[in-house]
Short mmCIF file of C-alpha atoms in Angstrom, two decimals:
data_model
loop_
_atom_site.label_atom_id
_atom_site.label_comp_id
_atom_site.label_asym_id
_atom_site.label_seq_id
_atom_site.Cartn_x
_atom_site.Cartn_y
_atom_site.Cartn_z
CA UNK A 1 68.02 115.38 123.13
CA UNK A 2 71.54 116.14 124.33
CA UNK A 3 72.45 119.63 125.37
CA UNK A 4 76.07 120.59 125.62
CA UNK A 5 76.98 122.97 128.41
CA UNK A 6 77.68 126.69 127.73
CA UNK A 7 81.55 127.37 128.29
CA UNK A 8 81.01 131.08 127.37
CA UNK A 9 80.48 132.98 130.89
CA UNK A 10 79.62 136.79 129.71
CA UNK A 11 78.90 138.86 132.94
CA UNK A 12 79.46 142.13 131.11
CA UNK A 13 80.78 143.95 128.38
CA UNK A 14 84.50 143.43 129.41
CA UNK A 15 83.90 139.85 128.13
CA UNK A 16 83.58 141.40 124.51
CA UNK A 17 86.57 143.53 123.61
CA UNK A 18 85.08 146.02 121.23
CA UNK A 19 87.60 147.71 118.24
CA UNK A 20 86.55 150.56 116.35
CA UNK A 21 83.37 151.00 118.08
CA UNK A 22 81.65 153.18 120.57
CA UNK A 23 78.10 153.44 122.34
CA UNK A 24 78.70 149.69 123.65
CA UNK A 25 75.77 148.60 125.73
CA UNK A 26 75.32 145.52 127.76
CA UNK A 27 71.59 144.61 128.61
CA UNK A 28 70.32 141.14 129.64
CA UNK A 29 73.31 139.20 128.05
CA UNK A 30 73.05 141.38 124.80
CA UNK A 31 76.35 143.48 123.75
CA UNK A 32 75.76 145.93 121.24
CA UNK A 33 78.16 148.48 119.53
CA UNK A 34 78.29 151.57 116.84
CA UNK A 35 81.20 151.41 114.52
CA UNK A 36 83.02 154.53 113.95
CA UNK A 37 85.37 153.00 111.66
CA UNK A 38 85.28 150.32 109.09
CA UNK A 39 86.76 147.81 110.69
CA UNK A 40 84.89 147.40 113.97
CA UNK A 41 84.40 144.24 115.60
CA UNK A 42 83.87 142.41 118.90
CA UNK A 43 86.98 139.94 120.04
CA UNK A 44 85.33 137.13 122.60
CA UNK A 45 87.09 136.80 125.56
CA UNK A 46 87.43 132.56 125.24
CA UNK A 47 87.03 130.64 128.40
CA UNK A 48 89.70 128.09 129.72
CA UNK A 49 89.44 125.78 126.50
CA UNK A 50 91.57 122.68 126.12
CA UNK A 51 94.35 122.91 123.02
CA UNK A 52 93.58 120.76 120.26
CA UNK A 53 90.27 120.40 120.72
CA UNK A 54 87.27 121.18 118.56
CA UNK A 55 84.67 123.45 119.42
CA UNK A 56 81.32 125.20 118.01
CA UNK A 57 80.27 129.01 118.61
CA UNK A 58 76.62 129.94 118.32
CA UNK A 59 74.88 132.91 118.69
CA UNK A 60 72.31 135.32 117.14
CA UNK A 61 73.65 137.98 115.13
CA UNK A 62 71.77 141.50 114.27
CA UNK A 63 73.40 144.31 112.28
CA UNK A 64 72.22 147.61 110.15
CA UNK A 65 74.84 146.71 107.83
CA UNK A 66 75.15 143.23 105.71
CA UNK A 67 76.00 140.02 107.03
CA UNK A 68 79.08 138.98 109.42
CA UNK A 69 82.67 138.01 109.31
CA UNK A 70 83.98 135.55 111.86
CA UNK A 71 87.92 135.23 112.31
CA UNK A 72 90.21 133.14 114.61
CA UNK A 73 93.16 134.80 115.03
CA UNK A 74 96.21 133.70 117.16
CA UNK A 75 97.03 136.42 119.66
CA UNK A 76 100.09 135.53 120.39
CA UNK A 77 101.41 135.95 116.77
CA UNK A 78 100.46 139.64 116.43
CA UNK A 79 96.95 138.98 115.58
CA UNK A 80 97.89 136.39 112.88
CA UNK A 81 94.69 135.20 110.77
CA UNK A 82 94.34 131.32 111.19
CA UNK A 83 90.60 131.25 109.72
CA UNK A 84 87.83 133.27 108.29
CA UNK A 85 84.23 132.38 107.16
CA UNK A 86 81.80 135.26 105.84
CA UNK A 87 78.41 135.02 106.78
CA UNK A 88 75.83 136.24 104.28
CA UNK A 89 73.00 136.40 106.86
CA UNK A 90 71.60 140.05 105.91
CA UNK A 91 70.81 141.97 108.93
CA UNK A 92 69.98 139.17 111.13
CA UNK A 93 70.61 135.44 111.70
CA UNK A 94 72.27 132.57 113.50
CA UNK A 95 75.78 132.24 113.29
CA UNK A 96 77.19 128.23 114.00
CA UNK A 97 80.81 128.17 113.46
CA UNK A 98 83.04 125.27 114.74
CA UNK A 99 86.83 125.93 115.25
CA UNK A 100 90.11 123.79 116.44
CA UNK A 101 91.36 125.53 119.61
CA UNK A 102 94.82 126.64 120.72
CA UNK A 103 96.03 128.61 123.33
CA UNK A 104 96.21 132.32 122.39
CA UNK A 105 93.51 132.50 120.03
CA UNK A 106 90.55 134.87 119.79
CA UNK A 107 87.41 135.14 117.88
CA UNK A 108 86.50 138.33 116.05
CA UNK A 109 82.99 139.23 114.70
CA UNK A 110 82.85 141.93 112.50
CA UNK A 111 79.51 143.59 111.81
CA UNK A 112 79.68 143.26 108.08
CA UNK A 113 80.56 141.09 105.64
CA UNK A 114 82.42 143.69 103.52
CA UNK A 115 83.86 145.58 106.72
CA UNK A 116 82.04 148.80 106.17
CA UNK A 117 81.19 149.05 109.68
CA UNK A 118 81.28 152.38 110.14
CA UNK A 119 78.16 154.13 111.26
CA UNK A 120 76.63 150.64 111.32
CA UNK A 121 75.29 148.88 114.62
CA UNK A 122 75.86 145.27 115.52
CA UNK A 123 74.59 143.29 118.54
CA UNK A 124 75.30 139.65 119.67
CA UNK A 125 73.12 137.72 121.82
CA UNK A 126 72.51 133.92 123.21
CA UNK A 127 76.49 133.25 123.05
CA UNK A 128 77.51 130.07 123.41
CA UNK A 129 80.72 128.14 123.25
CA UNK A 130 80.51 124.24 123.46
CA UNK A 131 82.69 121.22 122.67
CA UNK A 132 82.14 119.51 119.37
CA UNK A 133 81.50 120.48 116.19
CA UNK A 134 77.72 120.76 116.24
CA UNK A 135 75.79 123.46 117.99
CA UNK A 136 72.81 122.43 120.47
CA UNK A 137 70.45 124.52 121.90
CA UNK A 138 71.26 127.28 124.00
CA UNK A 139 71.20 127.60 127.97
CA UNK A 140 73.39 130.28 129.81
CA UNK A 141 76.50 129.52 131.31
CA UNK A 142 75.77 128.16 134.79
CA UNK A 143 77.90 130.84 136.30
CA UNK A 144 76.13 133.80 134.90
CA UNK A 145 72.74 132.78 136.48
CA UNK A 146 71.79 133.34 140.06
CA UNK A 147 71.97 130.34 142.38
CA UNK A 148 68.10 130.00 142.41
CA UNK A 149 68.08 129.38 138.59
CA UNK A 150 71.20 127.02 138.07
CA UNK A 151 69.12 123.85 138.85
CA UNK A 152 67.81 123.50 135.39
CA UNK A 153 71.18 123.22 134.01
CA UNK A 154 72.59 120.33 136.76
CA UNK A 155 71.90 116.50 135.84
#
């Protein structure tokens, strides 16, 4: 079984820009928020990815609303929408989403498939970005682990 390395290194809630949300918590690799308006979202800080390559985002998602929306945005073009997908997963589920990367792109994750996030809570965990168009088993980014636990991720 091939397991691709996790390129997303999250050490704090600063790796997730939140908009329209409060009560953000980052505990044990899980980020959560409570929306105070109807368009609350996570904006993932993407690692140094290569232009023109395909990557896959995978994560475990939970919300008190219903489903999720994932958007690929061009941050250099006044947040121009490049691509959007609705995930009708109810209150929790796995999201897997492949995208072609270009510099200045960001990924926004909304905590409801109808943008009704006011008062809703949402959380992400086991966030992984990897090369290719298929998600593989989740492993944390090696840099987010202490030195004594990194040996499991070496070849």
